[in-house]
Amino acid sequence: MANRLVIGLIFLLISFPAFAETTGVINFSFVNVSVLTGLAGYTVNLCNTTSGCLGHTCFLDYDNFSSGFSYGWCNSSVITSCFHNNSEYSTGTNICVTNLTTRSCSSGTWQGIANCSSGQTCPSTAGFPGNCTTSSSSSSSSSSGSSSSTNTSSKASSIIFTSYPLSFEIVQGESTTRVVIVQNNGNTTLYNITLSSSSTWLSVRPVKWNQSVKNNETAFTLNISIPADAAVKAHTVTLEVTTHNASLKAGKSFDITVKPSNKTVQEQIFPDYDRYLEILAELETTVSSLGASGANVEEVQALLLNARSKLSQANQSLESKDYFTAQQLLGDAKGLLDAASTQAASISIPGSVPVVPADFTLMIIIAVIAGVIVFVVYLLLPPGKSKPASSFFEKSGEKKKK
């Protein structure tokens, strides 16, 4: 009997954890997992949506950033707290977003941005608990200058880029889209918010936004179409956002690096490489002949040597299929070959008389002038005395008389 009782107790001790109540599922697919151990517990994971929390709720951070590429934290659906930057805040807590705006936690959800009243500021560091309060300078009316300064500050206008394209690469003839977001970070409503571009390759939609209240963000879509014959190089694009206030604007720049299409590679890059090799060989022969005749060809030889180096590098880029770099090197080689050709044509051989090419137009003009002078002289000469001419019949009669 005692043995049976001992065995029963051992069985009960072993089976307690198996029949213990638990909540939540341990998910090993997330990072920074924190597990509460014991007979009852839950797991907190990073998440982007509730569907990734395996039965729990995803509590999103108000700035959509928690850690890495995650937007929030998984937790039990009964939790009413809000989360921000690895910290938990109870419902009803206010957070200072800027010195003029706040957000409030309500039943696990961060509410929209609330603006402080005129003359108030949120004194805490951005992202930490705080409430809008009246500053001492605005509550005191002892100085009219201070009051004027506060009013000016509360009506300041400003606009900034919060998202814009980074530099990117694209092939000739292709198209893509990018999104630009601007924010009214001032204290006044802005009108006619317009985005313009320095490039004709970009079209902006919408053309403009009629208005933007303070702290509001407006988005524009850039439709980018690269021409098939666009120059293969990096093109700098400048964006500018303007408003109804001519002095209120902001700008950003980025580079679009255009890479050659397959058509450009086959019909332009490879033929250019072969052609430049032929030009190089011809110039080297010409310069060698000039040098043998005693001409000073050091400078033009240096140009040709540099051009040969560029073509050699271009050949390596072509073999590695780096056609963008090959195109740049071929452009450099062309410039060197053009300079060498011009310089070789101006080299003179010592002791030789330069041949002046005939100007046929000038020769024709001189001949015409000479002809006119001869004709005028002929007209001015006096007429000579002439003997009376005898007729043929008179001469015939004289012969008969004889």
CSV table of N, CA, C and O in Angstrom, one decimal, residues 249-342:
chain,number,residue,atom,x,y,z
A,249,LYS,N,10.2,77.7,-49.5
A,249,LYS,CA,10.5,76.6,-50.4
A,249,LYS,C,11.6,75.7,-49.8
A,249,LYS,O,12.2,76.1,-48.8
A,250,ALA,N,11.7,74.5,-50.3
A,250,ALA,CA,12.8,73.6,-49.9
A,250,ALA,C,13.2,72.8,-51.1
A,250,ALA,O,12.5,72.6,-52.1
A,251,GLY,N,14.4,72.3,-51.0
A,251,GLY,CA,15.0,71.5,-52.2
A,251,GLY,C,15.8,70.3,-51.7
A,251,GLY,O,16.4,70.3,-50.7
A,252,LYS,N,15.8,69.3,-52.6
A,252,LYS,CA,16.7,68.1,-52.4
A,252,LYS,C,17.2,67.7,-53.8
A,252,LYS,O,16.6,67.9,-54.8
A,253,SER,N,18.3,67.0,-53.8
A,253,SER,CA,19.0,66.5,-55.0
A,253,SER,C,19.3,65.0,-54.9
A,253,SER,O,19.6,64.6,-53.8
A,254,PHE,N,19.3,64.4,-56.0
A,254,PHE,CA,19.8,63.0,-56.1
A,254,PHE,C,20.3,62.7,-57.5
A,254,PHE,O,20.0,63.5,-58.4
A,255,ASP,N,21.0,61.6,-57.7
A,255,ASP,CA,21.6,61.2,-59.0
A,255,ASP,C,20.9,60.1,-59.6
A,255,ASP,O,20.5,59.1,-58.9
A,256,ILE,N,20.6,60.2,-60.9
A,256,ILE,CA,20.1,59.0,-61.7
A,256,ILE,C,21.3,58.6,-62.6
A,256,ILE,O,21.7,59.3,-63.5
A,257,THR,N,21.8,57.4,-62.3
A,257,THR,CA,22.9,56.9,-63.1
A,257,THR,C,22.3,56.1,-64.3
A,257,THR,O,21.8,55.0,-64.0
A,258,VAL,N,22.5,56.6,-65.5
A,258,VAL,CA,21.9,55.9,-66.7
A,258,VAL,C,22.9,54.9,-67.2
A,258,VAL,O,24.1,55.3,-67.5
A,259,LYS,N,22.5,53.6,-67.3
A,259,LYS,CA,23.4,52.6,-67.8
A,259,LYS,C,23.0,52.2,-69.2
A,259,LYS,O,21.8,52.4,-69.6
A,260,PRO,N,23.9,51.8,-70.0
A,260,PRO,CA,23.6,51.5,-71.4
A,260,PRO,C,22.7,50.3,-71.6
A,260,PRO,O,22.8,49.3,-70.9
A,261,SER,N,21.8,50.4,-72.6
A,261,SER,CA,20.9,49.3,-73.0
A,261,SER,C,21.7,48.3,-73.8
A,261,SER,O,22.8,48.6,-74.3
A,262,ASN,N,21.2,47.1,-74.1
A,262,ASN,CA,21.8,46.1,-74.9
A,262,ASN,C,22.0,46.7,-76.3
A,262,ASN,O,23.0,46.4,-77.0
A,263,LYS,N,21.1,47.5,-76.8
A,263,LYS,CA,21.2,48.0,-78.1
A,263,LYS,C,22.4,49.0,-78.2
A,263,LYS,O,23.1,49.0,-79.2
A,264,THR,N,22.5,49.8,-77.2
A,264,THR,CA,23.6,50.8,-77.2
A,264,THR,C,25.0,50.0,-77.1
A,264,THR,O,25.9,50.4,-77.8
A,265,VAL,N,25.0,48.9,-76.4
A,265,VAL,CA,26.2,48.1,-76.2
A,265,VAL,C,26.6,47.6,-77.6
A,265,VAL,O,27.8,47.7,-78.0
A,266,GLN,N,25.7,47.0,-78.3
A,266,GLN,CA,26.0,46.3,-79.6
A,266,GLN,C,26.2,47.3,-80.7
A,266,GLN,O,27.0,47.1,-81.6
A,267,GLU,N,25.4,48.4,-80.8
A,267,GLU,CA,25.4,49.3,-81.9
A,267,GLU,C,26.3,50.5,-81.7
A,267,GLU,O,26.6,51.2,-82.7
A,268,GLN,N,26.8,50.8,-80.5
A,268,GLN,CA,27.6,52.0,-80.3
A,268,GLN,C,28.9,51.7,-79.5
A,268,GLN,O,30.0,52.0,-80.0
A,269,ILE,N,28.8,51.0,-78.4
A,269,ILE,CA,30.0,50.8,-77.6
A,269,ILE,C,31.1,50.0,-78.3
A,269,ILE,O,32.2,50.4,-78.4
A,270,PHE,N,30.7,48.8,-78.7
A,270,PHE,CA,31.6,47.9,-79.4
A,270,PHE,C,32.2,48.5,-80.7
A,270,PHE,O,33.4,48.5,-80.9
A,271,PRO,N,31.3,49.1,-81.6
A,271,PRO,CA,31.9,49.7,-82.8
A,271,PRO,C,32.8,50.9,-82.4
A,271,PRO,O,33.8,51.1,-83.1
A,272,ASP,N,32.5,51.7,-81.4
A,272,ASP,CA,33.3,52.8,-81.0
A,272,ASP,C,34.7,52.3,-80.6
A,272,ASP,O,35.7,52.9,-81.0
A,273,TYR,N,34.7,51.2,-79.9
A,273,TYR,CA,36.0,50.7,-79.4
A,273,TYR,C,36.9,50.3,-80.6
A,273,TYR,O,38.1,50.6,-80.7
A,274,ASP,N,36.3,49.6,-81.6
A,274,ASP,CA,37.0,49.2,-82.8
A,274,ASP,C,37.5,50.4,-83.6
A,274,ASP,O,38.7,50.4,-84.1
A,275,ARG,N,36.7,51.4,-83.7
A,275,ARG,CA,37.0,52.6,-84.5
A,275,ARG,C,38.1,53.4,-83.8
A,275,ARG,O,39.0,53.9,-84.5
A,276,TYR,N,38.1,53.5,-82.5
A,276,TYR,CA,39.1,54.2,-81.8
A,276,TYR,C,40.5,53.5,-81.9
A,276,TYR,O,41.5,54.2,-81.9
A,277,LEU,N,40.4,52.2,-81.9
A,277,LEU,CA,41.7,51.5,-82.1
A,277,LEU,C,42.3,51.8,-83.4
A,277,LEU,O,43.5,51.9,-83.6
A,278,GLU,N,41.5,51.8,-84.5
A,278,GLU,CA,42.0,52.2,-85.8
A,278,GLU,C,42.6,53.6,-85.9
A,278,GLU,O,43.6,53.8,-86.5
A,279,ILE,N,41.9,54.5,-85.3
A,279,ILE,CA,42.3,55.9,-85.3
A,279,ILE,C,43.7,56.0,-84.5
A,279,ILE,O,44.6,56.7,-84.9
A,280,LEU,N,43.8,55.3,-83.4
A,280,LEU,CA,45.0,55.3,-82.6
A,280,LEU,C,46.2,54.7,-83.5
A,280,LEU,O,47.3,55.3,-83.5
A,281,ALA,N,45.9,53.7,-84.2
A,281,ALA,CA,47.0,53.1,-85.0
A,281,ALA,C,47.4,54.0,-86.1
A,281,ALA,O,48.6,54.2,-86.4
A,282,GLU,N,46.5,54.7,-86.8
A,282,GLU,CA,46.8,55.7,-87.8
A,282,GLU,C,47.6,56.9,-87.3
A,282,GLU,O,48.6,57.3,-87.9
A,283,LEU,N,47.2,57.4,-86.1
A,283,LEU,CA,47.9,58.5,-85.5
A,283,LEU,C,49.3,58.1,-85.1
A,283,LEU,O,50.3,58.9,-85.2
A,284,GLU,N,49.5,56.9,-84.5
A,284,GLU,CA,50.8,56.4,-84.1
A,284,GLU,C,51.7,56.3,-85.3
A,284,GLU,O,52.9,56.7,-85.2
A,285,THR,N,51.2,55.9,-86.5
A,285,THR,CA,52.0,55.8,-87.7
A,285,THR,C,52.4,57.2,-88.2
A,285,THR,O,53.6,57.5,-88.5
A,286,THR,N,51.5,58.2,-88.1
A,286,THR,CA,51.8,59.5,-88.6
A,286,THR,C,52.8,60.2,-87.7
A,286,THR,O,53.7,60.8,-88.1
A,287,VAL,N,52.6,60.0,-86.4
A,287,VAL,CA,53.5,60.7,-85.4
A,287,VAL,C,54.9,60.1,-85.5
A,287,VAL,O,55.9,60.7,-85.4
A,288,SER,N,55.0,58.8,-85.7
A,288,SER,CA,56.3,58.1,-85.9
A,288,SER,C,57.0,58.6,-87.1
A,288,SER,O,58.2,58.9,-87.1
A,289,SER,N,56.3,58.9,-88.2
A,289,SER,CA,56.9,59.5,-89.4
A,289,SER,C,57.4,60.9,-89.2
A,289,SER,O,58.5,61.2,-89.6
A,290,LEU,N,56.6,61.7,-88.4
A,290,LEU,CA,57.0,63.0,-88.1
A,290,LEU,C,58.2,63.0,-87.3
A,290,LEU,O,59.1,63.8,-87.4
A,291,GLY,N,58.3,62.1,-86.3
A,291,GLY,CA,59.4,62.0,-85.4
A,291,GLY,C,60.7,61.6,-86.2
A,291,GLY,O,61.8,62.2,-85.9
A,292,ALA,N,60.5,60.7,-87.2
A,292,ALA,CA,61.7,60.3,-88.0
A,292,ALA,C,62.2,61.5,-88.8
A,292,ALA,O,63.4,61.5,-89.2
A,293,SER,N,61.3,62.5,-89.1
A,293,SER,CA,61.7,63.6,-89.9
A,293,SER,C,62.3,64.7,-89.1
A,293,SER,O,62.7,65.8,-89.6
A,294,GLY,N,62.5,64.5,-87.8
A,294,GLY,CA,63.1,65.5,-86.9
A,294,GLY,C,62.1,66.4,-86.2
A,294,GLY,O,62.6,67.3,-85.5
A,295,ALA,N,60.8,66.2,-86.3
A,295,ALA,CA,59.8,67.0,-85.6
A,295,ALA,C,59.7,66.6,-84.1
A,295,ALA,O,60.0,65.5,-83.8
A,296,ASN,N,59.3,67.6,-83.3
A,296,ASN,CA,59.2,67.3,-81.9
A,296,ASN,C,57.8,66.8,-81.7
A,296,ASN,O,56.8,67.5,-81.8
A,297,VAL,N,57.7,65.5,-81.3
A,297,VAL,CA,56.4,64.8,-81.1
A,297,VAL,C,56.2,64.3,-79.7
A,297,VAL,O,55.4,63.4,-79.5
A,298,GLU,N,56.9,64.8,-78.8
A,298,GLU,CA,56.8,64.3,-77.4
A,298,GLU,C,55.4,64.5,-76.8
A,298,GLU,O,54.8,63.6,-76.2
A,299,GLU,N,54.8,65.7,-77.0
A,299,GLU,CA,53.5,66.0,-76.4
A,299,GLU,C,52.4,65.1,-77.0
A,299,GLU,O,51.6,64.5,-76.3
A,300,VAL,N,52.4,65.0,-78.3
A,300,VAL,CA,51.4,64.2,-79.0
A,300,VAL,C,51.6,62.7,-78.7
A,300,VAL,O,50.6,61.9,-78.6
A,301,GLN,N,52.8,62.2,-78.5
A,301,GLN,CA,53.1,60.9,-78.1
A,301,GLN,C,52.5,60.6,-76.7
A,301,GLN,O,52.0,59.5,-76.5
A,302,ALA,N,52.6,61.5,-75.8
A,302,ALA,CA,52.1,61.4,-74.5
A,302,ALA,C,50.6,61.2,-74.5
A,302,ALA,O,50.0,60.4,-73.8
A,303,LEU,N,49.9,62.0,-75.4
A,303,LEU,CA,48.5,61.9,-75.6
A,303,LEU,C,48.1,60.5,-76.1
A,303,LEU,O,47.1,59.9,-75.6
A,304,LEU,N,48.8,60.1,-77.1
A,304,LEU,CA,48.5,58.7,-77.7
A,304,LEU,C,48.7,57.6,-76.6
A,304,LEU,O,48.0,56.6,-76.6
A,305,LEU,N,49.8,57.8,-75.8
A,305,LEU,CA,50.0,56.8,-74.8
A,305,LEU,C,48.9,56.7,-73.8
A,305,LEU,O,48.5,55.6,-73.4
A,306,ASN,N,48.4,57.8,-73.4
A,306,ASN,CA,47.3,57.9,-72.5
A,306,ASN,C,46.0,57.3,-73.1
A,306,ASN,O,45.2,56.6,-72.5
A,307,ALA,N,45.8,57.6,-74.4
A,307,ALA,CA,44.6,57.1,-75.1
A,307,ALA,C,44.7,55.6,-75.2
A,307,ALA,O,43.7,54.9,-75.0
A,308,ARG,N,45.9,55.0,-75.4
A,308,ARG,CA,46.0,53.6,-75.5
A,308,ARG,C,45.7,52.9,-74.1
A,308,ARG,O,45.1,51.9,-74.0
A,309,SER,N,46.1,53.6,-73.0
A,309,SER,CA,45.8,53.1,-71.7
A,309,SER,C,44.3,53.1,-71.5
A,309,SER,O,43.8,52.1,-70.9
A,310,LYS,N,43.6,54.1,-71.9
A,310,LYS,CA,42.2,54.2,-71.7
A,310,LYS,C,41.5,53.1,-72.5
A,310,LYS,O,40.5,52.5,-72.0
A,311,LEU,N,41.9,52.9,-73.7
A,311,LEU,CA,41.3,51.8,-74.5
A,311,LEU,C,41.6,50.4,-73.9
A,311,LEU,O,40.7,49.5,-74.0
A,312,SER,N,42.7,50.2,-73.3
A,312,SER,CA,43.0,49.0,-72.7
A,312,SER,C,42.1,48.7,-71.5
A,312,SER,O,41.6,47.6,-71.3
A,313,GLN,N,41.9,49.8,-70.7
A,313,GLN,CA,41.0,49.7,-69.6
A,313,GLN,C,39.5,49.4,-70.0
A,313,GLN,O,38.8,48.7,-69.4
A,314,ALA,N,39.2,50.1,-71.1
A,314,ALA,CA,37.8,49.9,-71.7
A,314,ALA,C,37.7,48.4,-72.1
A,314,ALA,O,36.6,47.8,-72.0
A,315,ASN,N,38.7,47.8,-72.7
A,315,ASN,CA,38.6,46.5,-73.1
A,315,ASN,C,38.4,45.5,-71.9
A,315,ASN,O,37.6,44.6,-72.0
A,316,GLN,N,39.1,45.8,-70.8
A,316,GLN,CA,38.9,45.0,-69.6
A,316,GLN,C,37.4,45.1,-69.1
A,316,GLN,O,36.8,44.1,-68.7
A,317,SER,N,36.9,46.3,-69.2
A,317,SER,CA,35.5,46.6,-68.7
A,317,SER,C,34.5,45.8,-69.7
A,317,SER,O,33.5,45.3,-69.2
A,318,LEU,N,34.8,45.8,-71.0
A,318,LEU,CA,33.9,45.1,-71.9
A,318,LEU,C,33.9,43.6,-71.6
A,318,LEU,O,32.9,43.0,-71.7
A,319,GLU,N,35.1,43.1,-71.3
A,319,GLU,CA,35.2,41.7,-71.1
A,319,GLU,C,34.5,41.3,-69.8
A,319,GLU,O,33.9,40.2,-69.7
A,320,SER,N,34.4,42.2,-68.8
A,320,SER,CA,33.7,41.9,-67.6
A,320,SER,C,32.3,42.4,-67.6
A,320,SER,O,31.6,42.3,-66.6
A,321,LYS,N,31.8,42.8,-68.8
A,321,LYS,CA,30.5,43.3,-69.1
A,321,LYS,C,30.1,44.5,-68.2
A,321,LYS,O,28.9,44.7,-67.9
A,322,ASP,N,31.1,45.3,-67.8
A,322,ASP,CA,30.8,46.5,-67.1
A,322,ASP,C,30.7,47.6,-68.2
A,322,ASP,O,31.6,48.4,-68.4
A,323,TYR,N,29.6,47.7,-68.9
A,323,TYR,CA,29.5,48.5,-70.0
A,323,TYR,C,29.4,50.0,-69.7
A,323,TYR,O,29.7,50.9,-70.5
A,324,PHE,N,28.9,50.3,-68.5
A,324,PHE,CA,28.8,51.7,-68.1
A,324,PHE,C,30.2,52.3,-68.0
A,324,PHE,O,30.5,53.4,-68.5
A,325,THR,N,31.1,51.6,-67.3
A,325,THR,CA,32.5,52.0,-67.1
A,325,THR,C,33.2,52.1,-68.5
A,325,THR,O,34.0,53.0,-68.8
A,326,ALA,N,32.9,51.1,-69.3
A,326,ALA,CA,33.6,51.0,-70.7
A,326,ALA,C,33.2,52.3,-71.5
A,326,ALA,O,34.0,52.9,-72.1
A,327,GLN,N,31.9,52.7,-71.4
A,327,GLN,CA,31.5,53.9,-72.1
A,327,GLN,C,32.2,55.1,-71.6
A,327,GLN,O,32.6,56.0,-72.4
A,328,GLN,N,32.4,55.2,-70.3
A,328,GLN,CA,33.1,56.4,-69.8
A,328,GLN,C,34.5,56.4,-70.2
A,328,GLN,O,35.1,57.5,-70.6
A,329,LEU,N,35.2,55.3,-70.2
A,329,LEU,CA,36.6,55.2,-70.7
A,329,LEU,C,36.7,55.5,-72.2
A,329,LEU,O,37.7,56.1,-72.6
A,330,LEU,N,35.8,55.0,-73.0
A,330,LEU,CA,35.8,55.3,-74.4
A,330,LEU,C,35.6,56.8,-74.6
A,330,LEU,O,36.2,57.4,-75.6
A,331,GLY,N,34.8,57.5,-73.8
A,331,GLY,CA,34.7,58.9,-74.0
A,331,GLY,C,36.0,59.6,-73.7
A,331,GLY,O,36.3,60.6,-74.4
A,332,ASP,N,36.7,59.2,-72.6
A,332,ASP,CA,38.0,59.8,-72.3
A,332,ASP,C,39.0,59.5,-73.5
A,332,ASP,O,39.7,60.4,-73.8
A,333,ALA,N,39.0,58.3,-74.0
A,333,ALA,CA,39.9,58.0,-75.1
A,333,ALA,C,39.6,58.8,-76.3
A,333,ALA,O,40.5,59.3,-77.0
A,334,LYS,N,38.3,59.1,-76.6
A,334,LYS,CA,38.0,59.9,-77.8
A,334,LYS,C,38.5,61.4,-77.6
A,334,LYS,O,39.1,61.9,-78.6
A,335,GLY,N,38.4,61.9,-76.4
A,335,GLY,CA,38.9,63.2,-76.2
A,335,GLY,C,40.4,63.3,-76.4
A,335,GLY,O,40.9,64.3,-77.0
A,336,LEU,N,41.1,62.3,-75.9
A,336,LEU,CA,42.6,62.3,-76.1
A,336,LEU,C,43.0,62.1,-77.6
A,336,LEU,O,43.9,62.7,-78.0
A,337,LEU,N,42.2,61.3,-78.3
A,337,LEU,CA,42.5,61.1,-79.7
A,337,LEU,C,42.3,62.3,-80.5
A,337,LEU,O,43.0,62.7,-81.5
A,338,ASP,N,41.2,63.0,-80.2
A,338,ASP,CA,40.9,64.3,-80.9
A,338,ASP,C,42.0,65.3,-80.7
A,338,ASP,O,42.5,66.0,-81.6
A,339,ALA,N,42.5,65.4,-79.4
A,339,ALA,CA,43.5,66.4,-79.1
A,339,ALA,C,44.8,66.0,-79.8
A,339,ALA,O,45.6,66.8,-80.3
A,340,ALA,N,45.1,64.7,-79.9
A,340,ALA,CA,46.4,64.2,-80.5
A,340,ALA,C,46.3,64.5,-82.0
A,340,ALA,O,47.3,64.9,-82.7
A,341,SER,N,45.1,64.3,-82.6
A,341,SER,CA,45.0,64.5,-84.1
A,341,SER,C,45.2,66.0,-84.4
A,341,SER,O,45.9,66.4,-85.4
A,342,THR,N,44.6,66.9,-83.6
A,342,THR,CA,44.8,68.3,-83.8
A,342,THR,C,46.2,68.8,-83.7
A,342,THR,O,46.7,69.5,-84.5
